[in-house]
């Protein structure tokens, strides 16, 4: 299903109508999930260990916590247009040393063959992938990779060397969504970032039948990747253009070529490709103004009506673009206000916790002082007890030694007298025995 959206195709020599491919798009209406369910129409969500969180205005592929998460969304239907433009609005938030990466896929059977993998973990795939991360410790970079299905990226020692184009892109903690725009037609393929050229090549032609998808992965210290919009537009030839408009468009084309030759156009972001260098002009959305015409050149009422009709139509297009931009920025401002309110609430909670921590710290300091006081008091009492014990032990020891010396001599004298007396008694008894034996009658044999 395709709906006509009256916008002007940028980067082409002639204006071409663009049609919204609603089956491959989300985020262009009031809600991503109109029925309020946790599903995106015509898209499938995948994740490891958890599927992405879906809100009314965004899909959170990787949450702020915990880390080491993977999330992906894949279109159910393939892209069947050769000339197309895709706008992707996303935002990345995280701590100062947080990290992660976002992968934008256009690949064959991506939901089945790729899932929530990244360019560093995927095996063989067929198609295109744009990688947004802090490559080489930079503030941010976007790089493009291609594969025809024969190369296994998971077995490559250095996947980074396979990039065909890149540019610097500081995308973290901006406080607003960033936009990546992919343009493909029969002439070239280009990538724009926030309205400025990143890189392009005229040697890349992507066949039809591939599926759009986005996957993100976070590190242990995680970045949170949020996707607000994926809008796919196709370009079709809707018939001839009126003669006067065709002349005006040719004049615009000549003016643009002169500006390119004079170097008045904006320069790209420093992107490089292996194909044509990124020197194409970056057109402003309002640079398709109708050039002034001399009054005498309008000689009929029909020409006057055509000129007036063309200018009113151009004015209507500009006003529509302004209203869309105002509405978009208003929505962004509301989102920023809500996020700031949430952050302020979290900060208040943290401040309350910090107050509690300060109270606990004070209690710990008081406890430490009490423990030190008790230690000093206990040490003093132990020293006093030691001195008292030494005094009493020394005094008693001296008294005991005096008592032993005082009572030792009488004890030994008695012992000596007892021994001598017993010897005298034994000698007297023996003498009496011999004497009696000698005085008795003699017996003769």
PDB file of N, CA and C in Angstrom, residues 345-410:
ATOM      1  N   UNK A 345      13.434  13.860  38.375  1.00  0.00           N
ATOM      2  CA  UNK A 345      12.922  12.970  39.420  1.00  0.00           C
ATOM      3  C   UNK A 345      13.972  11.973  39.879  1.00  0.00           C
ATOM      4  N   UNK A 346      14.714  11.419  38.916  1.00  0.00           N
ATOM      5  CA  UNK A 346      15.778  10.481  39.284  1.00  0.00           C
ATOM      6  C   UNK A 346      16.864  11.185  40.089  1.00  0.00           C
ATOM      7  N   UNK A 347      17.187  12.425  39.693  1.00  0.00           N
ATOM      8  CA  UNK A 347      18.210  13.166  40.431  1.00  0.00           C
ATOM      9  C   UNK A 347      17.757  13.457  41.863  1.00  0.00           C
ATOM     10  N   UNK A 348      16.452  13.771  42.022  1.00  0.00           N
ATOM     11  CA  UNK A 348      15.943  13.995  43.371  1.00  0.00           C
ATOM     12  C   UNK A 348      16.068  12.723  44.204  1.00  0.00           C
ATOM     13  N   UNK A 349      15.740  11.588  43.577  1.00  0.00           N
ATOM     14  CA  UNK A 349      15.904  10.329  44.298  1.00  0.00           C
ATOM     15  C   UNK A 349      17.349  10.078  44.677  1.00  0.00           C
ATOM     16  N   UNK A 350      18.260  10.389  43.739  1.00  0.00           N
ATOM     17  CA  UNK A 350      19.683  10.196  44.047  1.00  0.00           C
ATOM     18  C   UNK A 350      20.134  11.134  45.157  1.00  0.00           C
ATOM     19  N   UNK A 351      19.632  12.370  45.122  1.00  0.00           N
ATOM     20  CA  UNK A 351      20.012  13.309  46.183  1.00  0.00           C
ATOM     21  C   UNK A 351      19.506  12.828  47.542  1.00  0.00           C
ATOM     22  N   UNK A 352      18.287  12.270  47.557  1.00  0.00           N
ATOM     23  CA  UNK A 352      17.767  11.712  48.811  1.00  0.00           C
ATOM     24  C   UNK A 352      18.659  10.577  49.302  1.00  0.00           C
ATOM     25  N   UNK A 353      19.073   9.726  48.360  1.00  0.00           N
ATOM     26  CA  UNK A 353      19.971   8.640  48.746  1.00  0.00           C
ATOM     27  C   UNK A 353      21.305   9.190  49.249  1.00  0.00           C
ATOM     28  N   UNK A 354      21.788  10.260  48.605  1.00  0.00           N
ATOM     29  CA  UNK A 354      23.047  10.850  49.050  1.00  0.00           C
ATOM     30  C   UNK A 354      22.917  11.421  50.460  1.00  0.00           C
ATOM     31  N   UNK A 355      21.757  12.022  50.760  1.00  0.00           N
ATOM     32  CA  UNK A 355      21.534  12.516  52.127  1.00  0.00           C
ATOM     33  C   UNK A 355      21.569  11.364  53.121  1.00  0.00           C
ATOM     34  N   UNK A 356      20.974  10.257  52.729  1.00  0.00           N
ATOM     35  CA  UNK A 356      21.009   9.085  53.611  1.00  0.00           C
ATOM     36  C   UNK A 356      22.440   8.584  53.778  1.00  0.00           C
ATOM     37  N   UNK A 357      23.173   8.581  52.689  1.00  0.00           N
ATOM     38  CA  UNK A 357      24.568   8.159  52.771  1.00  0.00           C
ATOM     39  C   UNK A 357      25.368   9.088  53.683  1.00  0.00           C
ATOM     40  N   UNK A 358      25.078  10.407  53.626  1.00  0.00           N
ATOM     41  CA  UNK A 358      25.775  11.351  54.488  1.00  0.00           C
ATOM     42  C   UNK A 358      25.454  11.078  55.954  1.00  0.00           C
ATOM     43  N   UNK A 359      24.182  10.762  56.247  1.00  0.00           N
ATOM     44  CA  UNK A 359      23.805  10.431  57.621  1.00  0.00           C
ATOM     45  C   UNK A 359      24.527   9.179  58.098  1.00  0.00           C
ATOM     46  N   UNK A 360      24.571   8.171  57.236  1.00  0.00           N
ATOM     47  CA  UNK A 360      25.283   6.936  57.593  1.00  0.00           C
ATOM     48  C   UNK A 360      26.764   7.215  57.796  1.00  0.00           C
ATOM     49  N   UNK A 361      27.332   8.077  56.953  1.00  0.00           N
ATOM     50  CA  UNK A 361      28.748   8.412  57.087  1.00  0.00           C
ATOM     51  C   UNK A 361      29.018   9.105  58.427  1.00  0.00           C
ATOM     52  N   UNK A 362      28.118  10.010  58.826  1.00  0.00           N
ATOM     53  CA  UNK A 362      28.273  10.681  60.114  1.00  0.00           C
ATOM     54  C   UNK A 362      28.205   9.687  61.268  1.00  0.00           C
ATOM     55  N   UNK A 363      27.260   8.748  61.167  1.00  0.00           N
ATOM     56  CA  UNK A 363      27.157   7.732  62.206  1.00  0.00           C
ATOM     57  C   UNK A 363      28.417   6.872  62.274  1.00  0.00           C
ATOM     58  N   UNK A 364      28.961   6.549  61.125  1.00  0.00           N
ATOM     59  CA  UNK A 364      30.189   5.754  61.102  1.00  0.00           C
ATOM     60  C   UNK A 364      31.356   6.534  61.717  1.00  0.00           C
ATOM     61  N   UNK A 365      31.417   7.836  61.419  1.00  0.00           N
ATOM     62  CA  UNK A 365      32.486   8.644  62.011  1.00  0.00           C
ATOM     63  C   UNK A 365      32.338   8.703  63.530  1.00  0.00           C
ATOM     64  N   UNK A 366      31.108   8.864  64.013  1.00  0.00           N
ATOM     65  CA  UNK A 366      30.885   8.873  65.467  1.00  0.00           C
ATOM     66  C   UNK A 366      31.264   7.533  66.082  1.00  0.00           C
ATOM     67  N   UNK A 367      30.892   6.458  65.417  1.00  0.00           N
ATOM     68  CA  UNK A 367      31.243   5.131  65.922  1.00  0.00           C
ATOM     69  C   UNK A 367      32.749   4.942  65.944  1.00  0.00           C
ATOM     70  N   UNK A 368      33.436   5.454  64.925  1.00  0.00           N
ATOM     71  CA  UNK A 368      34.881   5.340  64.878  1.00  0.00           C
ATOM     72  C   UNK A 368      35.526   6.100  66.041  1.00  0.00           C
ATOM     73  N   UNK A 369      34.999   7.306  66.313  1.00  0.00           N
ATOM     74  CA  UNK A 369      35.529   8.064  67.448  1.00  0.00           C
ATOM     75  C   UNK A 369      35.290   7.329  68.764  1.00  0.00           C
ATOM     76  N   UNK A 370      34.125   6.741  68.933  1.00  0.00           N
ATOM     77  CA  UNK A 370      33.846   5.999  70.168  1.00  0.00           C
ATOM     78  C   UNK A 370      34.764   4.792  70.298  1.00  0.00           C
ATOM     79  N   UNK A 371      34.982   4.093  69.204  1.00  0.00           N
ATOM     80  CA  UNK A 371      35.875   2.934  69.249  1.00  0.00           C
ATOM     81  C   UNK A 371      37.292   3.368  69.616  1.00  0.00           C
ATOM     82  N   UNK A 372      37.749   4.486  69.056  1.00  0.00           N
ATOM     83  CA  UNK A 372      39.086   4.977  69.398  1.00  0.00           C
ATOM     84  C   UNK A 372      39.161   5.350  70.878  1.00  0.00           C
ATOM     85  N   UNK A 373      38.111   6.001  71.391  1.00  0.00           N
ATOM     86  CA  UNK A 373      38.097   6.366  72.807  1.00  0.00           C
ATOM     87  C   UNK A 373      38.122   5.130  73.697  1.00  0.00           C
ATOM     88  N   UNK A 374      37.304   4.142  73.353  1.00  0.00           N
ATOM     89  CA  UNK A 374      37.286   2.896  74.124  1.00  0.00           C
ATOM     90  C   UNK A 374      38.641   2.206  74.065  1.00  0.00           C
ATOM     91  N   UNK A 375      39.268   2.259  72.918  1.00  0.00           N
ATOM     92  CA  UNK A 375      40.584   1.618  72.786  1.00  0.00           C
ATOM     93  C   UNK A 375      41.608   2.303  73.682  1.00  0.00           C
ATOM     94  N   UNK A 376      41.593   3.643  73.659  1.00  0.00           N
ATOM     95  CA  UNK A 376      42.549   4.370  74.498  1.00  0.00           C
ATOM     96  C   UNK A 376      42.297   4.088  75.976  1.00  0.00           C
ATOM     97  N   UNK A 377      41.018   4.097  76.376  1.00  0.00           N
ATOM     98  CA  UNK A 377      40.683   3.820  77.773  1.00  0.00           C
ATOM     99  C   UNK A 377      41.067   2.412  78.168  1.00  0.00           C
ATOM    100  N   UNK A 378      40.811   1.440  77.308  1.00  0.00           N
ATOM    101  CA  UNK A 378      41.167   0.049  77.599  1.00  0.00           C
ATOM    102  C   UNK A 378      42.673  -0.115  77.702  1.00  0.00           C
ATOM    103  N   UNK A 379      43.413   0.577  76.836  1.00  0.00           N
ATOM    104  CA  UNK A 379      44.882   0.488  76.897  1.00  0.00           C
ATOM    105  C   UNK A 379      45.405   1.060  78.212  1.00  0.00           C
ATOM    106  N   UNK A 380      44.832   2.202  78.632  1.00  0.00           N
ATOM    107  CA  UNK A 380      45.266   2.801  79.894  1.00  0.00           C
ATOM    108  C   UNK A 380      44.964   1.878  81.076  1.00  0.00           C
ATOM    109  N   UNK A 381      43.778   1.268  81.070  1.00  0.00           N
ATOM    110  CA  UNK A 381      43.432   0.372  82.176  1.00  0.00           C
ATOM    111  C   UNK A 381      44.310  -0.870  82.183  1.00  0.00           C
ATOM    112  N   UNK A 382      44.645  -1.378  81.022  1.00  0.00           N
ATOM    113  CA  UNK A 382      45.526  -2.545  80.967  1.00  0.00           C
ATOM    114  C   UNK A 382      46.909  -2.208  81.514  1.00  0.00           C
ATOM    115  N   UNK A 383      47.381  -1.020  81.187  1.00  0.00           N
ATOM    116  CA  UNK A 383      48.686  -0.621  81.713  1.00  0.00           C
ATOM    117  C   UNK A 383      48.645  -0.485  83.239  1.00  0.00           C
ATOM    118  N   UNK A 384      47.564   0.101  83.746  1.00  0.00           N
ATOM    119  CA  UNK A 384      47.441   0.225  85.202  1.00  0.00           C
ATOM    120  C   UNK A 384      47.390  -1.145  85.868  1.00  0.00           C
ATOM    121  N   UNK A 385      46.620  -2.069  85.268  1.00  0.00           N
ATOM    122  CA  UNK A 385      46.548  -3.428  85.830  1.00  0.00           C
ATOM    123  C   UNK A 385      47.895  -4.108  85.784  1.00  0.00           C
ATOM    124  N   UNK A 386      48.642  -3.872  84.722  1.00  0.00           N
ATOM    125  CA  UNK A 386      49.963  -4.492  84.605  1.00  0.00           C
ATOM    126  C   UNK A 386      50.910  -3.977  85.689  1.00  0.00           C
ATOM    127  N   UNK A 387      50.867  -2.655  85.872  1.00  0.00           N
ATOM    128  CA  UNK A 387      51.729  -2.086  86.915  1.00  0.00           C
ATOM    129  C   UNK A 387      51.337  -2.607  88.298  1.00  0.00           C
ATOM    130  N   UNK A 388      50.045  -2.679  88.549  1.00  0.00           N
ATOM    131  CA  UNK A 388      49.599  -3.176  89.855  1.00  0.00           C
ATOM    132  C   UNK A 388      50.024  -4.611  90.079  1.00  0.00           C
ATOM    133  N   UNK A 389      49.863  -5.456  89.058  1.00  0.00           N
ATOM    134  CA  UNK A 389      50.254  -6.867  89.176  1.00  0.00           C
ATOM    135  C   UNK A 389      51.748  -6.988  89.399  1.00  0.00           C
ATOM    136  N   UNK A 390      52.535  -6.206  88.659  1.00  0.00           N
ATOM    137  CA  UNK A 390      53.986  -6.268  88.848  1.00  0.00           C
ATOM    138  C   UNK A 390      54.378  -5.854  90.270  1.00  0.00           C
ATOM    139  N   UNK A 391      53.711  -4.828  90.765  1.00  0.00           N
ATOM    140  CA  UNK A 391      54.031  -4.365  92.126  1.00  0.00           C
ATOM    141  C   UNK A 391      53.735  -5.442  93.162  1.00  0.00           C
ATOM    142  N   UNK A 392      52.536  -6.003  93.085  1.00  0.00           N
ATOM    143  CA  UNK A 392      52.146  -7.026  94.057  1.00  0.00           C
ATOM    144  C   UNK A 392      52.988  -8.278  93.915  1.00  0.00           C
ATOM    145  N   UNK A 393      53.294  -8.700  92.712  1.00  0.00           N
ATOM    146  CA  UNK A 393      54.104  -9.917  92.520  1.00  0.00           C
ATOM    147  C   UNK A 393      55.507  -9.689  93.053  1.00  0.00           C
ATOM    148  N   UNK A 394      56.070  -8.523  92.788  1.00  0.00           N
ATOM    149  CA  UNK A 394      57.439  -8.249  93.283  1.00  0.00           C
ATOM    150  C   UNK A 394      57.468  -8.217  94.803  1.00  0.00           C
ATOM    151  N   UNK A 395      56.483  -7.566  95.414  1.00  0.00           N
ATOM    152  CA  UNK A 395      56.419  -7.488  96.878  1.00  0.00           C
ATOM    153  C   UNK A 395      56.251  -8.870  97.507  1.00  0.00           C
ATOM    154  N   UNK A 396      55.350  -9.661  97.004  1.00  0.00           N
ATOM    155  CA  UNK A 396      55.129 -11.003  97.551  1.00  0.00           C
ATOM    156  C   UNK A 396      56.322 -11.907  97.330  1.00  0.00           C
ATOM    157  N   UNK A 397      56.996 -11.714  96.194  1.00  0.00           N
ATOM    158  CA  UNK A 397      58.180 -12.531  95.924  1.00  0.00           C
ATOM    159  C   UNK A 397      59.288 -12.261  96.935  1.00  0.00           C
ATOM    160  N   UNK A 398      59.476 -10.982  97.224  1.00  0.00           N
ATOM    161  CA  UNK A 398      60.498 -10.644  98.216  1.00  0.00           C
ATOM    162  C   UNK A 398      60.112 -11.187  99.592  1.00  0.00           C
ATOM    163  N   UNK A 399      58.855 -11.068 100.005  1.00  0.00           N
ATOM    164  CA  UNK A 399      58.407 -11.609 101.303  1.00  0.00           C
ATOM    165  C   UNK A 399      58.567 -13.115 101.352  1.00  0.00           C
ATOM    166  N   UNK A 400      58.231 -13.796 100.282  1.00  0.00           N
ATOM    167  CA  UNK A 400      58.352 -15.254 100.247  1.00  0.00           C
ATOM    168  C   UNK A 400      59.812 -15.676 100.364  1.00  0.00           C
ATOM    169  N   UNK A 401      60.697 -14.948  99.697  1.00  0.00           N
ATOM    170  CA  UNK A 401      62.133 -15.293  99.798  1.00  0.00           C
ATOM    171  C   UNK A 401      62.632 -15.105 101.220  1.00  0.00           C
ATOM    172  N   UNK A 402      62.176 -14.025 101.900  1.00  0.00           N
ATOM    173  CA  UNK A 402      62.595 -13.807 103.279  1.00  0.00           C
ATOM    174  C   UNK A 402      62.073 -14.893 104.210  1.00  0.00           C
ATOM    175  N   UNK A 403      60.834 -15.301 104.001  1.00  0.00           N
ATOM    176  CA  UNK A 403      60.274 -16.371 104.828  1.00  0.00           C
ATOM    177  C   UNK A 403      61.018 -17.678 104.615  1.00  0.00           C
ATOM    178  N   UNK A 404      61.376 -17.973 103.402  1.00  0.00           N
ATOM    179  CA  UNK A 404      62.120 -19.226 103.152  1.00  0.00           C
ATOM    180  C   UNK A 404      63.475 -19.201 103.828  1.00  0.00           C
ATOM    181  N   UNK A 405      64.178 -18.053 103.761  1.00  0.00           N
ATOM    182  CA  UNK A 405      65.508 -17.960 104.409  1.00  0.00           C
ATOM    183  C   UNK A 405      65.376 -18.035 105.920  1.00  0.00           C
ATOM    184  N   UNK A 406      64.317 -17.422 106.416  1.00  0.00           N
ATOM    185  CA  UNK A 406      64.129 -17.378 107.858  1.00  0.00           C
ATOM    186  C   UNK A 406      63.842 -18.749 108.443  1.00  0.00           C
ATOM    187  N   UNK A 407      63.107 -19.554 107.803  1.00  0.00           N
ATOM    188  CA  UNK A 407      62.696 -20.865 108.334  1.00  0.00           C
ATOM    189  C   UNK A 407      63.524 -22.010 107.795  1.00  0.00           C
ATOM    190  N   UNK A 408      64.493 -21.792 107.004  1.00  0.00           N
ATOM    191  CA  UNK A 408      65.268 -22.910 106.432  1.00  0.00           C
ATOM    192  C   UNK A 408      66.230 -23.494 107.464  1.00  0.00           C
ATOM    193  N   UNK A 409      66.952 -22.715 108.328  1.00  0.00           N
ATOM    194  CA  UNK A 409      67.988 -23.235 109.255  1.00  0.00           C
ATOM    195  C   UNK A 409      67.401 -24.142 110.318  1.00  0.00           C
ATOM    196  N   UNK A 410      66.348 -23.754 111.044  1.00  0.00           N
ATOM    197  CA  UNK A 410      65.791 -24.665 112.060  1.00  0.00           C
ATOM    198  C   UNK A 410      65.347 -25.978 111.459  1.00  0.00           C
TER     199      UNK A 410
END
